[in-house]
C-alpha positions as a Python dict, from the first residue, in 0.01 Angstrom:
ca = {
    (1, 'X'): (0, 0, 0),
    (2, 'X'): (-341, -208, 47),
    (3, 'X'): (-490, 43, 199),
    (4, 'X'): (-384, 370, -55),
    (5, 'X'): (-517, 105, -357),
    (6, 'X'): (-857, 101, -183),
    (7, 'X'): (-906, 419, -109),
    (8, 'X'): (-832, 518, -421),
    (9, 'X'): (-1056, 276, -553),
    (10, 'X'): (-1336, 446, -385),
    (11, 'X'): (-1238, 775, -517),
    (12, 'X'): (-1092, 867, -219),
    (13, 'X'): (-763, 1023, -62),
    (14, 'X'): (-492, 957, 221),
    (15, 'X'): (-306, 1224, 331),
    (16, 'X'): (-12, 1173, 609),
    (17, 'X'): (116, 1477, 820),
    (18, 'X'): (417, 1390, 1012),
    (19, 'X'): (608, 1576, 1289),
    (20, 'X'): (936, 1452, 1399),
    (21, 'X'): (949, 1309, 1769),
    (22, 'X'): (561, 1388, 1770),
    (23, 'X'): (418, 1110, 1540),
    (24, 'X'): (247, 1040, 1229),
    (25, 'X'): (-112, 1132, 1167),
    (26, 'X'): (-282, 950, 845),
    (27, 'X'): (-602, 1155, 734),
    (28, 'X'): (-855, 937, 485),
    (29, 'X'): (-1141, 1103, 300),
    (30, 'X'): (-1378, 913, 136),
    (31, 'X'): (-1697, 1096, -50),
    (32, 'X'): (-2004, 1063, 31),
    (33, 'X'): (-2283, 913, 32),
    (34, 'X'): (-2014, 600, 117),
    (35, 'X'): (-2267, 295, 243),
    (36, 'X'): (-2075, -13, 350),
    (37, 'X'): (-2326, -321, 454),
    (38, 'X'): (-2322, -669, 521),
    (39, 'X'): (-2503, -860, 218),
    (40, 'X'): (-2588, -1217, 120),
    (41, 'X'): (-2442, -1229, -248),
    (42, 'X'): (-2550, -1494, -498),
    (43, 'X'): (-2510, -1533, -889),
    (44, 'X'): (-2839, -1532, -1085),
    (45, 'X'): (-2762, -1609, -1412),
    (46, 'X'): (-2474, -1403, -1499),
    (47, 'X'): (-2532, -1110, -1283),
    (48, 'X'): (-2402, -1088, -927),
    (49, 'X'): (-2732, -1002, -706),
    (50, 'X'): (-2757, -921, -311),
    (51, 'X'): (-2998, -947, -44),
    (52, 'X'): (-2896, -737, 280),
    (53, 'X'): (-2778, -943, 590),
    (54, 'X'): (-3024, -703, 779),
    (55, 'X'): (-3389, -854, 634),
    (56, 'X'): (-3231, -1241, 621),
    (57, 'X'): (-3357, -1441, 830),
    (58, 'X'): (-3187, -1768, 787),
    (59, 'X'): (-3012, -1936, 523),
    (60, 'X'): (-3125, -2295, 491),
    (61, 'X'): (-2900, -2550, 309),
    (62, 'X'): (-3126, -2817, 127),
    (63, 'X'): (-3025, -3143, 245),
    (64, 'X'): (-3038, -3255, -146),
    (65, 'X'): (-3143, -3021, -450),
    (66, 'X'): (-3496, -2962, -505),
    (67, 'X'): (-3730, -2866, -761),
    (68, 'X'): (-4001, -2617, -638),
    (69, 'X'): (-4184, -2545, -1015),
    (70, 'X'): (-4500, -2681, -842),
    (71, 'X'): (-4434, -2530, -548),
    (72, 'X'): (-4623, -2187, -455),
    (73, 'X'): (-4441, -2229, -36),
    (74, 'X'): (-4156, -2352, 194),
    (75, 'X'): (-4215, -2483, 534),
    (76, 'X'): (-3909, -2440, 796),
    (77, 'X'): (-3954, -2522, 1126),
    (78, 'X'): (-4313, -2559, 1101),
    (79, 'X'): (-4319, -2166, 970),
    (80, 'X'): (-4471, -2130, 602),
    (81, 'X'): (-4285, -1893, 402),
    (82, 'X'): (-4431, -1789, 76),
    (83, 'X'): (-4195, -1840, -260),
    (84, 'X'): (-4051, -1624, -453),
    (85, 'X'): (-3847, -1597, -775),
    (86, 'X'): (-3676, -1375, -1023),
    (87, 'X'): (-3715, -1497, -1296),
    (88, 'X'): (-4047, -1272, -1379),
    (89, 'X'): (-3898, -990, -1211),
    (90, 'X'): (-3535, -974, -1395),
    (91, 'X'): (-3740, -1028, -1712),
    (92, 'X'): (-3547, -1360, -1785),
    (93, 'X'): (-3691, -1670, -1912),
    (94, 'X'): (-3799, -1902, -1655),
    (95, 'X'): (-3558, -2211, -1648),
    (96, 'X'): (-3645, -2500, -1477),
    (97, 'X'): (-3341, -2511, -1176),
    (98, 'X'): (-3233, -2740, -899),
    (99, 'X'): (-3233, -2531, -586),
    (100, 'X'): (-2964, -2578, -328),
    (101, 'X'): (-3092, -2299, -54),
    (102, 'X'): (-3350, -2131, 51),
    (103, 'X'): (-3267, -1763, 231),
    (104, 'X'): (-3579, -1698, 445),
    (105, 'X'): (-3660, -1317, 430),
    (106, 'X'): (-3827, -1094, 674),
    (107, 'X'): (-4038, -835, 441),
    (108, 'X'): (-4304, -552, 496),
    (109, 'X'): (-4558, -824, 341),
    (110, 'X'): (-4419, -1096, 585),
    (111, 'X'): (-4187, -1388, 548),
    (112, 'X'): (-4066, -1540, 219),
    (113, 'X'): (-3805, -1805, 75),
    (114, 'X'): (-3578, -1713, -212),
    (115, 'X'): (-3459, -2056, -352),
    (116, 'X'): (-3131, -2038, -502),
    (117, 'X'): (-2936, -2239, -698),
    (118, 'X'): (-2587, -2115, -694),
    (119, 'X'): (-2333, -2035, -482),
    (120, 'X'): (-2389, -1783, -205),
    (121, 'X'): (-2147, -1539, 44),
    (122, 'X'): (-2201, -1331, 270),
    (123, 'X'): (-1998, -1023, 185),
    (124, 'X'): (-1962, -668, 311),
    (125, 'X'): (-2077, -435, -2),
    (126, 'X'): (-1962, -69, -46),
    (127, 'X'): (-2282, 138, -221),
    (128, 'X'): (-2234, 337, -507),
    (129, 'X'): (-2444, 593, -688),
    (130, 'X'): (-2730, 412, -878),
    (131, 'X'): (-2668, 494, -1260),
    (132, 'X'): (-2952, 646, -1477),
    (133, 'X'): (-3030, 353, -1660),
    (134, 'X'): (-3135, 169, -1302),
    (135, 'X'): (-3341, 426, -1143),
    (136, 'X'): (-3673, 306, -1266),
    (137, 'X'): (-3642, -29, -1171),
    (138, 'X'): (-3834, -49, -845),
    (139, 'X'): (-3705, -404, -787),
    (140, 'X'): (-3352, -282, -758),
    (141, 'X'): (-3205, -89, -446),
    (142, 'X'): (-2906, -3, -546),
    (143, 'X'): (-2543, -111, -725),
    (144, 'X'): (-2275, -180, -502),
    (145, 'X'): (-1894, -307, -557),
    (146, 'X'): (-1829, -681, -385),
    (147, 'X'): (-1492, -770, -210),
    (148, 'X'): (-1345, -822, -545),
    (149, 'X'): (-1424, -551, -677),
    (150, 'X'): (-1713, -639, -930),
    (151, 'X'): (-2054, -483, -955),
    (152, 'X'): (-2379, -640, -786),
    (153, 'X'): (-2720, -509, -800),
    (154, 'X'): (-2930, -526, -458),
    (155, 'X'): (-3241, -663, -448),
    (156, 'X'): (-3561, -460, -279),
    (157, 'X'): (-3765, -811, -213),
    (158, 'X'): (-4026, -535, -86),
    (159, 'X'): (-4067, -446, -438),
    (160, 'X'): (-4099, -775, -584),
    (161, 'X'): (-4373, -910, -417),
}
C-alpha cells in the first residue's frame, strides 16, 4: 500500500492488530528525530536547495526577468530588502542569470531578497540526519527528502549573511 511504501521509506514500521467484531487497530512507528516542515524548494544549479515556509515572507513573481549584477537591493512595496546570493556561499562560480523571483526573507539581521532564477514549490520536507561531510558548513541547516523522494539541502540565510 501507499502508505506501508512510505513508511518504510522513512525507516519506519506498520503494525496492524485485529480483533474480530472489535476492529482493526494500525500502529505506525517512525524514528526519531522525524522533522516534517513546509519549505520553499528551488533548483540552484544542479542541487535541489530549500528555504523554510516559516522565515518567507513573500514570494514575488518578476513581472519580466531581471538582471540584478549591479544591484546591491530590492524595493517591494516601498520596503528595501537587502540582496543576497549563493553563488559565493555554495562556492560556485558566479554566472551572470536572469532572475524570475524574488522570495523576501525575514532574518535575525532583517529583511532580504533571494533572486531566483528557476523554478520554485512549496513542498512539505521530511528532515533527515545531517551526514558528516555537511556538518561544518554553517550555511547549511540540514538535508531533507522532497515529495519525490530526492535529497535537498536547507539553507540557514542567518548564516549567509
Amino acid at each position: 500500500s501507499l502508505v506501508k511504501d512510505k513508511v518504510a521509506e522513512l525507516k519506519g514500521s506498520v503494525e496492524v492488530d485485529s480483533v474480530s467484531k472489535k476492529g482493526t487497530s494500525f500502529t505506525i512507528t517512525l524514528p526519531l528525530p522525524l522533522s516534517i516542515f513546509r519549505s520553499i524548494v528551488f533548483s540552484f544549479k544542479e542541487h535541489a536547495l530549500a528555504v523554510p515556509l516559516s522565515i518567507v515572507e513573500k514570494i514575488v513573481k518578476l513581472e519580466e526577468v531581471k538582471d540584478f549584477k549591479k544591484s546591491k537591493f530590492f524595493v517591494d512595496n516601498r520596503k528595501k530588502y537587502k540582496l543576497i546570493y549563493l553563488f559565493e556561499t555554495l562556492a560556485m562560480p558566479r554566472f551572470d542569470a536572469l532572475y524570475k523571483y524574488v522570495l523576501l526573507l525575514k532574518t535575525k539581521e532583517g529583511r532580504v531578497a533571494l533572486p531566483l532564477f528557476g523554478k520554485i514549490t512549496e513542498q512539505e520536507l521530511v528532515n533527515k540526519k545531517m551526514p558528516t561531510i555537511l556538518k561544518d558548513k554553517d550555511y547549511i541547516k540540514g538535508v531533507a527528502v522532497s515529495e519525490d523522494g530526492g535529497p535537498v539541502l536547507v539553507i540557514d540565510i542567518n548564516n549567509i549573511i
